[in-house]
Short mmCIF file of C-alpha atoms in Angstrom, two decimals:
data_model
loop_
_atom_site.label_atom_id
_atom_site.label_comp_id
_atom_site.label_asym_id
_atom_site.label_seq_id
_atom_site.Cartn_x
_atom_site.Cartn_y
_atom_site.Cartn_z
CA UNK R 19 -38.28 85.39 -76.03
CA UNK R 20 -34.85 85.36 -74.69
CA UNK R 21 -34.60 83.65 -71.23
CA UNK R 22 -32.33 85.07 -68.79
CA UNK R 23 -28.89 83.43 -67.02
CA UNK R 24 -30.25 83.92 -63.67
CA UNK R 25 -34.00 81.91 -64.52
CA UNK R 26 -31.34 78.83 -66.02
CA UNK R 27 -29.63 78.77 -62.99
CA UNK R 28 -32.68 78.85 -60.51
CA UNK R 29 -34.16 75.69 -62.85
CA UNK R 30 -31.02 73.75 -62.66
CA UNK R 31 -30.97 74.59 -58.76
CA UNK R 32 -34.44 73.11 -58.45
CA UNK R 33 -34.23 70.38 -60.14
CA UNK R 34 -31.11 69.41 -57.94
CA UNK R 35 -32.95 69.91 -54.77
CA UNK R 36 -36.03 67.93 -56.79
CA UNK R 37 -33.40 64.81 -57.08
CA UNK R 38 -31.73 64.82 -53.82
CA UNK R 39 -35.22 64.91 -51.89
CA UNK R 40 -35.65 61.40 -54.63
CA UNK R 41 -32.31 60.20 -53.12
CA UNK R 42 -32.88 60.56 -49.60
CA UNK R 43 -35.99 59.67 -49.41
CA UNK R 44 -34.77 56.48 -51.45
CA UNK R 45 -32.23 55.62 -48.56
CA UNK R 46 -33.89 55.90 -46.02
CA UNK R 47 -34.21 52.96 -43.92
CA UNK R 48 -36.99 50.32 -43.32
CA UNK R 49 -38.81 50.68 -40.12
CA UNK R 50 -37.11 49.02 -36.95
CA UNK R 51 -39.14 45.97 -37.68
CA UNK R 52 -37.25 44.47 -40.26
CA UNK R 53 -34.14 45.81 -38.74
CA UNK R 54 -31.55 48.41 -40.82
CA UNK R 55 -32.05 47.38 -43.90
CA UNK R 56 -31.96 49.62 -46.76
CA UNK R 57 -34.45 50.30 -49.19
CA UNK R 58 -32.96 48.14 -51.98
CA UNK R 59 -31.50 45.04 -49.47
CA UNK R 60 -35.52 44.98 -49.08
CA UNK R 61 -36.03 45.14 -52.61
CA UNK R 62 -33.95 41.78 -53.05
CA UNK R 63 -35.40 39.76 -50.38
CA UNK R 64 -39.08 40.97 -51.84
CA UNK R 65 -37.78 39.14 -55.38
CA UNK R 66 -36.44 36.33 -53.02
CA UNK R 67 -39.66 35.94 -51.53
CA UNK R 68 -41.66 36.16 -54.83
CA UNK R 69 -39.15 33.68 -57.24
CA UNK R 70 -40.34 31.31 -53.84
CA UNK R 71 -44.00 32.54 -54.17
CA UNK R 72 -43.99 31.61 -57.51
CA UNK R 73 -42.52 28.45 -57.28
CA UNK R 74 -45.01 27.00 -54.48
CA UNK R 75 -47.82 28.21 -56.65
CA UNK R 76 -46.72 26.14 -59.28
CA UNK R 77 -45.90 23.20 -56.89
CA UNK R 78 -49.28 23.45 -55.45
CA UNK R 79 -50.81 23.29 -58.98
CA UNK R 80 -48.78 20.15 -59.72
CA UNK R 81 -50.06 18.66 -56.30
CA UNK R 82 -53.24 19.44 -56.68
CA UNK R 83 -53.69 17.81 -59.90
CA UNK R 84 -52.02 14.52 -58.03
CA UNK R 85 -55.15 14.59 -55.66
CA UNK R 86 -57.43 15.05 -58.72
CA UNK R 87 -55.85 11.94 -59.91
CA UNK R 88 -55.94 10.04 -56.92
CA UNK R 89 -59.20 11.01 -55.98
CA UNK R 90 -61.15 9.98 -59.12
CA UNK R 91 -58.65 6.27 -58.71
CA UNK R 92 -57.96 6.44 -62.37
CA UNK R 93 -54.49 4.91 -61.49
CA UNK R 94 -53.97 1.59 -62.84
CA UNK R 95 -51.86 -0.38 -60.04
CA UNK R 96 -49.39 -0.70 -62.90
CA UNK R 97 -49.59 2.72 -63.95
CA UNK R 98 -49.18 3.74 -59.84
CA UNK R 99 -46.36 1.60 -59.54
CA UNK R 100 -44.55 2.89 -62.88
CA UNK R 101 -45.32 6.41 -61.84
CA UNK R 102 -43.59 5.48 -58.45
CA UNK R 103 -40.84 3.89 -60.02
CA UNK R 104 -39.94 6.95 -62.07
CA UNK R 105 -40.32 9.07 -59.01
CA UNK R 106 -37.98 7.32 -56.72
CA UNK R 107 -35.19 7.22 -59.87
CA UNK R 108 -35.67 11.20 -60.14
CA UNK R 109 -35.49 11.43 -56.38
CA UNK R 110 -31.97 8.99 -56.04
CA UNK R 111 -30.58 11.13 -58.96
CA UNK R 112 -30.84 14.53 -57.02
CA UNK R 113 -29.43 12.54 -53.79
CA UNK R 114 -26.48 11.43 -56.32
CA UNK R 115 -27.25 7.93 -55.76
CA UNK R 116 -28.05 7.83 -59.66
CA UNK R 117 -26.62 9.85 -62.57
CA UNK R 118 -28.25 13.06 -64.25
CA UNK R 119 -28.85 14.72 -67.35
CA UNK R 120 -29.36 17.96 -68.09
CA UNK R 121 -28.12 21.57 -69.13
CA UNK R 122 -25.33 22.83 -67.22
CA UNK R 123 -22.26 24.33 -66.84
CA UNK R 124 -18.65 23.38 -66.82
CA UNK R 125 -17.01 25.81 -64.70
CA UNK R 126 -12.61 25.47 -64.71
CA UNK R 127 -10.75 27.27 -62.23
CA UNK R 128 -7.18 27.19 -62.23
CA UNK R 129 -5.44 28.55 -59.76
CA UNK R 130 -1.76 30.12 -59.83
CA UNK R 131 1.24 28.09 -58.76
CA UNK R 132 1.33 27.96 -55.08
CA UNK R 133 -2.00 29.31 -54.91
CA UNK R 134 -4.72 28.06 -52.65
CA UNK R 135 -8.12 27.70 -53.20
CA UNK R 136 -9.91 27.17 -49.63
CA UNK R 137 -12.01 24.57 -48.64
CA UNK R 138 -14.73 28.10 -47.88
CA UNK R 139 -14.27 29.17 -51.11
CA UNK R 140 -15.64 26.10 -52.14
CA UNK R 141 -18.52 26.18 -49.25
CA UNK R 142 -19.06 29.32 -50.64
CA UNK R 143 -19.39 28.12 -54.68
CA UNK R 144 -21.40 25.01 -53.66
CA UNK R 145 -23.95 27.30 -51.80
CA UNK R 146 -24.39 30.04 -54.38
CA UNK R 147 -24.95 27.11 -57.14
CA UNK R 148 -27.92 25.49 -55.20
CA UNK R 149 -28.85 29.09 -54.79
CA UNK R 150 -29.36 29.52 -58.11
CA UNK R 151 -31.25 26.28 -58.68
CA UNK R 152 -28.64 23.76 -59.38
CA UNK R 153 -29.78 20.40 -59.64
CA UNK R 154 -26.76 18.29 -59.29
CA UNK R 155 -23.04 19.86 -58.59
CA UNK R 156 -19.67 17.80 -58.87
CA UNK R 157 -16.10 18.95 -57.98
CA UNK R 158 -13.36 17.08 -59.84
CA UNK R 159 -16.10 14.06 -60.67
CA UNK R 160 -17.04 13.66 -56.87
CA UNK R 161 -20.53 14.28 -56.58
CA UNK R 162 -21.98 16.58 -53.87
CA UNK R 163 -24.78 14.86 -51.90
CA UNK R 164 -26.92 15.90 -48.96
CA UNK R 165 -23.81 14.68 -46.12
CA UNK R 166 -20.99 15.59 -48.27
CA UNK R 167 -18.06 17.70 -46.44
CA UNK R 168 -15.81 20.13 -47.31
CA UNK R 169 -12.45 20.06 -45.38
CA UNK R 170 -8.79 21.62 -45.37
CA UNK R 171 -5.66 20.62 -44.32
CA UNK R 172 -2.74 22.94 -45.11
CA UNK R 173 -3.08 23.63 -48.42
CA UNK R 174 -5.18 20.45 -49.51
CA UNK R 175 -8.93 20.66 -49.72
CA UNK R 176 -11.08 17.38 -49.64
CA UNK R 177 -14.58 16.51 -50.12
CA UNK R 178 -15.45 14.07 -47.54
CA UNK R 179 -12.25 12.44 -47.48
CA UNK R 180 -10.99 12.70 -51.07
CA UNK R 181 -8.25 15.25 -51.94
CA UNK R 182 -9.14 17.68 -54.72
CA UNK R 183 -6.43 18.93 -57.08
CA UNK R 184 -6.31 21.83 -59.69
CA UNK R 185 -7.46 22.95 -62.12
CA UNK R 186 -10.82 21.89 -60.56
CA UNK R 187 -13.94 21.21 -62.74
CA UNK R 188 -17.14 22.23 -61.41
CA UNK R 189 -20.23 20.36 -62.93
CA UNK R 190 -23.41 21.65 -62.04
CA UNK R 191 -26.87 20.98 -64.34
CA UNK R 192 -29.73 23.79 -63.46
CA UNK R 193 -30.56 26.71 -65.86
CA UNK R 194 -27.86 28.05 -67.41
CA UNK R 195 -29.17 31.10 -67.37
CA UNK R 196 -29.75 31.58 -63.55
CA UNK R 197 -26.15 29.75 -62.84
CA UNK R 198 -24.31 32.39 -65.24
CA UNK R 199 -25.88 35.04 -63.59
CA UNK R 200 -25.24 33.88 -60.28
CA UNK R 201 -21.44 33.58 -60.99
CA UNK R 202 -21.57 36.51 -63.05
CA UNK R 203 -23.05 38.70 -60.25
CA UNK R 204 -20.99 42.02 -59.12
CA UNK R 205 -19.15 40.50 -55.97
CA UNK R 206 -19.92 37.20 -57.01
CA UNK R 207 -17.52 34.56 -57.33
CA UNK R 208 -16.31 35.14 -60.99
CA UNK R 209 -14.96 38.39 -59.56
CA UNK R 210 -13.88 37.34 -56.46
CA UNK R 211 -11.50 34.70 -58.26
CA UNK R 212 -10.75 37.41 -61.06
CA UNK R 213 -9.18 39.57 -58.13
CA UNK R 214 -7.04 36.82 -56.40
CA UNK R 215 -6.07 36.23 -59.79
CA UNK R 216 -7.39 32.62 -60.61
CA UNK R 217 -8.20 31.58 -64.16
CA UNK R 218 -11.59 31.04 -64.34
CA UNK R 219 -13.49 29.64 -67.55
CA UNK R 220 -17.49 28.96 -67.68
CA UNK R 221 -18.94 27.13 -70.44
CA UNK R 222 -22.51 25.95 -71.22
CA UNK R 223 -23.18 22.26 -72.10
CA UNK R 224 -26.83 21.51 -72.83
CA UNK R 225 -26.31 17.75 -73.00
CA UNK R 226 -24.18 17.52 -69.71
CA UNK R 227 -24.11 13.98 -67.51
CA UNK R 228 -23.15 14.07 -63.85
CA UNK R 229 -22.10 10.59 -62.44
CA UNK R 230 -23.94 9.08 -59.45
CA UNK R 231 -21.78 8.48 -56.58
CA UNK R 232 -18.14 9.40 -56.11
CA UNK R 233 -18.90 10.99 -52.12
CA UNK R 234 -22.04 9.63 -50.25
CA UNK O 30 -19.32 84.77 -69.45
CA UNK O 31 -16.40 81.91 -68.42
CA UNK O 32 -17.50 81.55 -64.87
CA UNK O 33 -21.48 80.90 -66.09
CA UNK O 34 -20.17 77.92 -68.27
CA UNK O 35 -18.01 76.41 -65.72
CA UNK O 36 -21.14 76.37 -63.43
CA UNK O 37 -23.19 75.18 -66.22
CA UNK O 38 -20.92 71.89 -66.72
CA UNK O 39 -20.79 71.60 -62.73
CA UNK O 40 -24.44 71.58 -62.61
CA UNK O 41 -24.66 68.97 -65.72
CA UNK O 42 -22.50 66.70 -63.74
CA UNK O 43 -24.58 66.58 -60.53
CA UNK O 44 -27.80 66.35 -62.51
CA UNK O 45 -26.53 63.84 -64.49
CA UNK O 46 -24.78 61.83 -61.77
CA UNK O 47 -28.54 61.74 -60.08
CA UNK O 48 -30.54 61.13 -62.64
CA UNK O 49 -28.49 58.12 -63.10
CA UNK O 50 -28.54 57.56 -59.34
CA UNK O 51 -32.37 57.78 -59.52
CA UNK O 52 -32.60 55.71 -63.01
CA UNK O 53 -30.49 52.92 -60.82
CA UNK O 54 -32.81 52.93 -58.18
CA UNK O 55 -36.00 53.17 -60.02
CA UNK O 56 -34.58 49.81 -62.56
CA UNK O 57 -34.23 48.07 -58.74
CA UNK O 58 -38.24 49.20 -58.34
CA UNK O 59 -39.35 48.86 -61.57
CA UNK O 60 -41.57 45.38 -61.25
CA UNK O 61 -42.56 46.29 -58.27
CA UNK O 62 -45.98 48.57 -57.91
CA UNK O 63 -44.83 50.34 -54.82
CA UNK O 64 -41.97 52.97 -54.37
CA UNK O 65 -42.03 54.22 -50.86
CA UNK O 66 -40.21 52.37 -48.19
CA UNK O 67 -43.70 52.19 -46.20
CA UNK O 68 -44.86 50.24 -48.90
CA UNK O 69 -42.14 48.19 -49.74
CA UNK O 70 -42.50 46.84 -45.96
CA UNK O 71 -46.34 46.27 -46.21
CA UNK O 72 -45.66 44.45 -49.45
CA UNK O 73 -42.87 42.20 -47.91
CA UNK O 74 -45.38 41.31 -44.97
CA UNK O 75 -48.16 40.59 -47.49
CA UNK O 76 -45.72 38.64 -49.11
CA UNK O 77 -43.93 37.27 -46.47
CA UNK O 78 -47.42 35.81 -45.06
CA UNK O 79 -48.89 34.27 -48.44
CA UNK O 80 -45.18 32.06 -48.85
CA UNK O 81 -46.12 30.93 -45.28
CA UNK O 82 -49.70 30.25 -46.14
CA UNK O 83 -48.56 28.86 -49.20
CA UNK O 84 -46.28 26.51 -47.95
CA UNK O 85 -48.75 25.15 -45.44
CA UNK O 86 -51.10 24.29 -48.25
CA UNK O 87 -48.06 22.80 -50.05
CA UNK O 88 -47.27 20.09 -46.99
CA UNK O 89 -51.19 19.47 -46.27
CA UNK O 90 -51.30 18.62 -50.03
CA UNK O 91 -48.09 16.30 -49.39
CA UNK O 92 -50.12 14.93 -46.36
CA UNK O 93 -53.29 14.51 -48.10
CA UNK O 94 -51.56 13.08 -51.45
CA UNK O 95 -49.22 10.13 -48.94
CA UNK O 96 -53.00 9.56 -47.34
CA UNK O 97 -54.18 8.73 -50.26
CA UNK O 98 -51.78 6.66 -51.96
CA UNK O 99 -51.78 4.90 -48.71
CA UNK O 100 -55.37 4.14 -49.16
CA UNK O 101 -55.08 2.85 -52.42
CA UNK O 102 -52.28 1.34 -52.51
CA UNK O 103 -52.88 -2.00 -50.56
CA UNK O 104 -50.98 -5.00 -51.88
CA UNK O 105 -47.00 -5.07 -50.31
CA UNK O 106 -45.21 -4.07 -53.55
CA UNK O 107 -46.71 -0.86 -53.58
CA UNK O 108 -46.51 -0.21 -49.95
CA UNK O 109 -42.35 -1.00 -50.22
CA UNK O 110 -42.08 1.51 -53.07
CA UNK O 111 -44.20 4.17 -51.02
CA UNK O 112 -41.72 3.59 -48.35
CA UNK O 113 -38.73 3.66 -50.05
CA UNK O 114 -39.97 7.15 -52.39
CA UNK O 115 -40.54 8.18 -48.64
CA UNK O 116 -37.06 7.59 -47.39
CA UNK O 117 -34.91 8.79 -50.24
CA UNK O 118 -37.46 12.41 -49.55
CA UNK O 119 -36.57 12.68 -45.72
CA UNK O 120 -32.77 12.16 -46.35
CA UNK O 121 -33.40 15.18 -49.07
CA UNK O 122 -34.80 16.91 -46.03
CA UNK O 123 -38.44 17.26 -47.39
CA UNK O 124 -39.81 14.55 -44.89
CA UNK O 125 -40.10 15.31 -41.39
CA UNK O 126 -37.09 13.68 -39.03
CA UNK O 127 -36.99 12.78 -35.21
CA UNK O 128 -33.80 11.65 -33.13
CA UNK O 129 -31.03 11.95 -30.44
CA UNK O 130 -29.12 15.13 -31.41
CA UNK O 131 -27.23 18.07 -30.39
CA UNK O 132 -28.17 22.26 -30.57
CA UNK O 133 -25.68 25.14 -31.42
CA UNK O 134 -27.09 28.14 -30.19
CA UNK O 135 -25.42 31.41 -31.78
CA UNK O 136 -26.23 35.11 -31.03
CA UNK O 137 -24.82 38.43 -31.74
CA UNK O 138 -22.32 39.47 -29.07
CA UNK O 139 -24.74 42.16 -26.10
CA UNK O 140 -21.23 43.71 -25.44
CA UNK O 141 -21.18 47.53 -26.59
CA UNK O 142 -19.21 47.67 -30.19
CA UNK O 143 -15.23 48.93 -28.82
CA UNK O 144 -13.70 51.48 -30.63
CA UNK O 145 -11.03 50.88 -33.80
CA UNK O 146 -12.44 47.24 -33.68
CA UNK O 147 -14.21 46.12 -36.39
CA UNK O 148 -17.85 45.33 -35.73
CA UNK O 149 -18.34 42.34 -37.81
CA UNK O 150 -16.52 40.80 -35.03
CA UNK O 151 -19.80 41.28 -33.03
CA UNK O 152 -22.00 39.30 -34.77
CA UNK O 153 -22.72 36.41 -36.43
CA UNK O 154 -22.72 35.67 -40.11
CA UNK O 155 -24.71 33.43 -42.42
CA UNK O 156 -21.25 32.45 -43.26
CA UNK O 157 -20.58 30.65 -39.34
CA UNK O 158 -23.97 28.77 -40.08
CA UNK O 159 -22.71 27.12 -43.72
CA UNK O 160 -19.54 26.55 -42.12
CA UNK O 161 -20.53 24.85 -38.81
CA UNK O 162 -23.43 22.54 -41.11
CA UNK O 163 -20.69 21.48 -42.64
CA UNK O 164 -18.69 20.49 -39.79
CA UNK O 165 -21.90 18.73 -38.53
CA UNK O 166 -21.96 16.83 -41.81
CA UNK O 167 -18.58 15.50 -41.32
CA UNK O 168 -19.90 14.22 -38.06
CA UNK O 169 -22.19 12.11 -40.10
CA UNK O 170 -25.66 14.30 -39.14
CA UNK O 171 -28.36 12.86 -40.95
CA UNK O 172 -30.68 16.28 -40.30
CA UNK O 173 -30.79 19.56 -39.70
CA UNK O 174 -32.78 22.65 -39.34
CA UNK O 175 -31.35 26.58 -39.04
CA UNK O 176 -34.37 27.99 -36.89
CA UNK O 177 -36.88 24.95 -38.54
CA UNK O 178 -35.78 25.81 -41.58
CA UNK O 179 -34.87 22.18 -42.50
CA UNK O 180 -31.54 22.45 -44.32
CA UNK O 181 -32.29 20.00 -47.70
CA UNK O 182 -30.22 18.62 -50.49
CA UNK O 183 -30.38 22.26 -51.87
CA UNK O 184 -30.52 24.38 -49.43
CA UNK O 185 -28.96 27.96 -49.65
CA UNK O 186 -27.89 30.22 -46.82
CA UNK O 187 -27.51 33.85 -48.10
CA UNK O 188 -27.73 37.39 -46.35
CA UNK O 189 -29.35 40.31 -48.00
CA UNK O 190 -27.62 43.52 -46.21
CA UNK O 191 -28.42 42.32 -42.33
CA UNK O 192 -30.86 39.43 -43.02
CA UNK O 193 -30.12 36.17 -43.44
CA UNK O 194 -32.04 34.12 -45.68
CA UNK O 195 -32.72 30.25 -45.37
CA UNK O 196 -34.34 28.35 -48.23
CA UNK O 197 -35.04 32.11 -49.25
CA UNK O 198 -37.01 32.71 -45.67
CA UNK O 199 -35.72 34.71 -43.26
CA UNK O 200 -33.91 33.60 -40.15
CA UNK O 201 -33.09 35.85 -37.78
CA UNK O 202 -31.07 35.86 -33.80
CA UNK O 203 -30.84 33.54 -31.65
CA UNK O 204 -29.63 31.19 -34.55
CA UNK O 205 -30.46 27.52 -33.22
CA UNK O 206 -28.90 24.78 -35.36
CA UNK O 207 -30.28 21.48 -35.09
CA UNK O 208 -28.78 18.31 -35.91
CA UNK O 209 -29.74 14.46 -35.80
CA UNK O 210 -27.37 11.61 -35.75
CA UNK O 211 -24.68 10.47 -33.01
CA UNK O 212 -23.93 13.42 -30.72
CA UNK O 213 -20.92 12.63 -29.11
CA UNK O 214 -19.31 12.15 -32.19
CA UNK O 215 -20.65 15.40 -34.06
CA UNK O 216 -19.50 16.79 -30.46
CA UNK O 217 -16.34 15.30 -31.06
CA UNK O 218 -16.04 16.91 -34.65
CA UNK O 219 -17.17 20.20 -33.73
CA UNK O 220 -14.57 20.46 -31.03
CA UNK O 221 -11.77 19.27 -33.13
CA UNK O 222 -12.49 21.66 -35.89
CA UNK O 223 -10.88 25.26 -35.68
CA UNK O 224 -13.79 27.01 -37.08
CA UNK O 225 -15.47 25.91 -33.60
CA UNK O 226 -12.57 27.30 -31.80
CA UNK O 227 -13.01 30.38 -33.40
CA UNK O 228 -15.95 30.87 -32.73
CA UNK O 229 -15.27 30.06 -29.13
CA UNK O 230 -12.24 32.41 -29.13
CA UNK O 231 -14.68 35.09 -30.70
CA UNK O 232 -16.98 34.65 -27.25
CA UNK O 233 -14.21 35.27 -24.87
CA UNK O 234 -12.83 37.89 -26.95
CA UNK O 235 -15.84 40.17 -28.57
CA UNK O 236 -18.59 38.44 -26.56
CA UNK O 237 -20.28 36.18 -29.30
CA UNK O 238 -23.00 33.79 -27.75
CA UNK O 239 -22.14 30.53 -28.82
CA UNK O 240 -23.68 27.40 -26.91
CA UNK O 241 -24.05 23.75 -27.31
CA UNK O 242 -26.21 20.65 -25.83
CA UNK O 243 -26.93 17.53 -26.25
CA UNK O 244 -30.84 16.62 -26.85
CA UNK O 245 -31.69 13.29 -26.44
CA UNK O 246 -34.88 13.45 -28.64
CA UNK O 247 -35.40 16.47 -31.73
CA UNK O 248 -37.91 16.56 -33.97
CA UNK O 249 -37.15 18.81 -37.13
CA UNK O 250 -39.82 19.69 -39.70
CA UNK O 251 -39.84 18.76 -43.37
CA UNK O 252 -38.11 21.01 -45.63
CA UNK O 253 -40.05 23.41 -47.61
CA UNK O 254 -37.92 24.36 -50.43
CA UNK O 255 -39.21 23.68 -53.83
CA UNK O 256 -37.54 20.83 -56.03
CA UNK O 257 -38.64 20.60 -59.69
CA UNK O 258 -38.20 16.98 -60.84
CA UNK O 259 -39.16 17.88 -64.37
CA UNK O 260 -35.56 19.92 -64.77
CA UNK O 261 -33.41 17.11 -65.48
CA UNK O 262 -33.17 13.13 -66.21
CA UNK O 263 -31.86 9.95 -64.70
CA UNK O 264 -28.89 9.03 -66.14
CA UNK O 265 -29.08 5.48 -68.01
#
């Protein structure tokens, strides 16, 4: 059976109209209550929401197993003071008042001569690494802590008080997986410092140590 | 003949262009059951509410779990190293916090957008808030919330199109940034710094609300952002 030109056409034509109903209907945008946000921006924040979900239900399992424990009073008073012990250690490494161990990555950026990287750009690093789940962060071997600060002054960028020279060294320990990605992201810093023209090299270390101290 | 093919290959292109466009979309969708936009916004109530009622079983857990320990934990030692494990988790920002202070209030400007000016001029960013926690840092704050969303060791501050997210919950205008420690000197800071007085030139010039006051008692909440202790060790 030969099919004719014309039938082709009115196909193709459909299937265009099909597609572009798809795409429309695909943009259009939320309802007024969660403001104009776009179909995917809502998709994000829904996998925002869940990764959180997800980690409170796990969280919550942990806990509740902790009131098990404490409930039945099968804690010795050494065992409860040991447990504590270890506890407050893990909780003064993540404040940076002890060191940490732990897969990371090394991240080197070198800027050009004469080139500035700003104290934001920094802000900006340091925010998207804790987004990502980072554990512990340093800049050039000064440790970020709960009150450290980020300031500029001309062309000099300090963290809380200490100058910070290139090529800096970011140390961060979290997955390495989630960090990458969070660097790696379209818009994300890699690019951003890949179109100002900074050298920027990420490595993984799966044995890396982050010193306690250095800002606090 | 000619002129069939050339509209043949036209046609290819736009199919193919939205079939990809549609393959893109549906990859963003794909682990999630719903497609429609109606749906995606009853899913990101439904989900919205069970991290809320989630979290609220997470700190009456915390509360029950302190009770407890409290109870059984009777002799001084332990008591000191509850105290101290309490401490070091309030200056992370997961223990609740109550002092003299100061509030920035920020809001998108009410002035009507002018022409051939750009109108991210108009409102505020989730940028402002990282930068002005900052500054509030270098004033030596010891706590602070974005909208009671306590801002912890690990706190993030993003923005997904127009939202901005805190500790992955959304936060949304009037933006009110509390802070503990010694107001006149986080005053002091603020004012010095010139991302303050850009912000201040912003108001005057595109109408941005931006306020601040001195509280002589806050209370903030505990944070509510998960921290997995398991991830990592303590350095010997």
């Amino acid at each position: 059976m030969k099919i004719k030109p014309g039938f082709l056409i009115a196909l193709s034509f459909l299937i265009v109209v099909v597609l572009l109903v798809l795409q429309f209907k695909a943009r259009e945008p939320l309802l007024r209550e969660v403001g104009p946000t776009s179909s995917s921006e809502a998709i994000i924040y829904l996998r925002t929401l869940n990764d959180k979900k997800e980690s409170l239900l796990k969280e919550i399992e942990k806990l509740e197993f902790r009131v098990l424990e404490l409930n039945e009073v099968t804690l010795e008073k050494a065992d409860f003071e040991r447990s504590l012990n270890q506890e407050i250690m893990k909780w003064e490494a993540l404040l940076g008042l002890k060191g940490m161990t732990g897969a990371g990555l090394e991240v080197t950026i070198t800027p050009q001569k004469n080139q500035v990287i700003s104290a934001e750009t920094f802000m900006d690093l340091i925010n998207d690494l804790w987004g990502g789940g980072a554990m512990a962060i340093s800049i050039n071997k000064n440790r970020i802590g709960w009150n450290s600060y980020l300031h500029q002054i001309d062309n000099q960028v300090f963290i809380s008080g200490r100058l910070i020279e290139s090529p800096f060294l970011v140390e961060v320990i979290g997955s390495t997986q989630v960090l990458e990605s969070v660097l790696k992201i379209p818009g994300g810093f890699e690019e951003k410092m890949l179109i100002q023209g900074v050298e920027l090299k990420i490595t993984t270390n799966n044995r890396m140590i982050i010193s306690a101290g250095g800002v606090q | 003949m000619k002129h069939l093919l050339k509209s043949y290959i036209l046609l290819s292109l736009i199919v193919g262009l939205l079939i990809g466009i549609t393959v893109k979309n549906y990859v963003l969708t794909v682990d999630l059951p719903a497609m429609g936009d109606m749906d995606i916004l009853l899913l990101w109530k439904d989900t919205e509410k069970r991290v809320n009622e989630l979290e609220i079983n997470s700190i009456n857990l915390k509360n029950n779990i302190q009770q407890l320990e409290a109870e059984i934990a009777l002799d001084k030692e332990v008591l000191d190293l509850l105290k101290s494990r309490d401490e070091l988790k309030t200056e992370i920002g997961l223990g609740p916090m109550a002092g003299p202070g100061l509030i920035i209030t920020l809001d998108d400007s009410p002035i009507r957008l002018r022409e051939g000016i750009d109108p991210s001029f108009y409102i505020i960013h989730e940028s402002y808030l990282r930068y002005l926690i900052n500054i509030l840092k270098e004033g030596q704050a010891v706590a602070i919330a974005v909208n009671s969303e306590r801002i912890q060791i690990n706190s993030n501050i993003s923005c997904v199109g127009k939202v901005i997210l805190v500790n992955g919950k959304r936060v949304a205008p009037p933006f009110e940034i509390k802070a503990i420690g010694n107001p006149e000197l986080m005053v002091k800071v603020l004012r010095q710094s010139s991302f303050f007085k850009l912000l201040e030139n912003y108001r005057t010039m595109f109408g941005l609300q931006v306020s601040l006051r001195v509280s002589p008692y806050l209370e903030l909440p505990q944070g509510t952002g998960v921290i997995d202790l398991e991830f990592f060790g303590v350095a010997p």
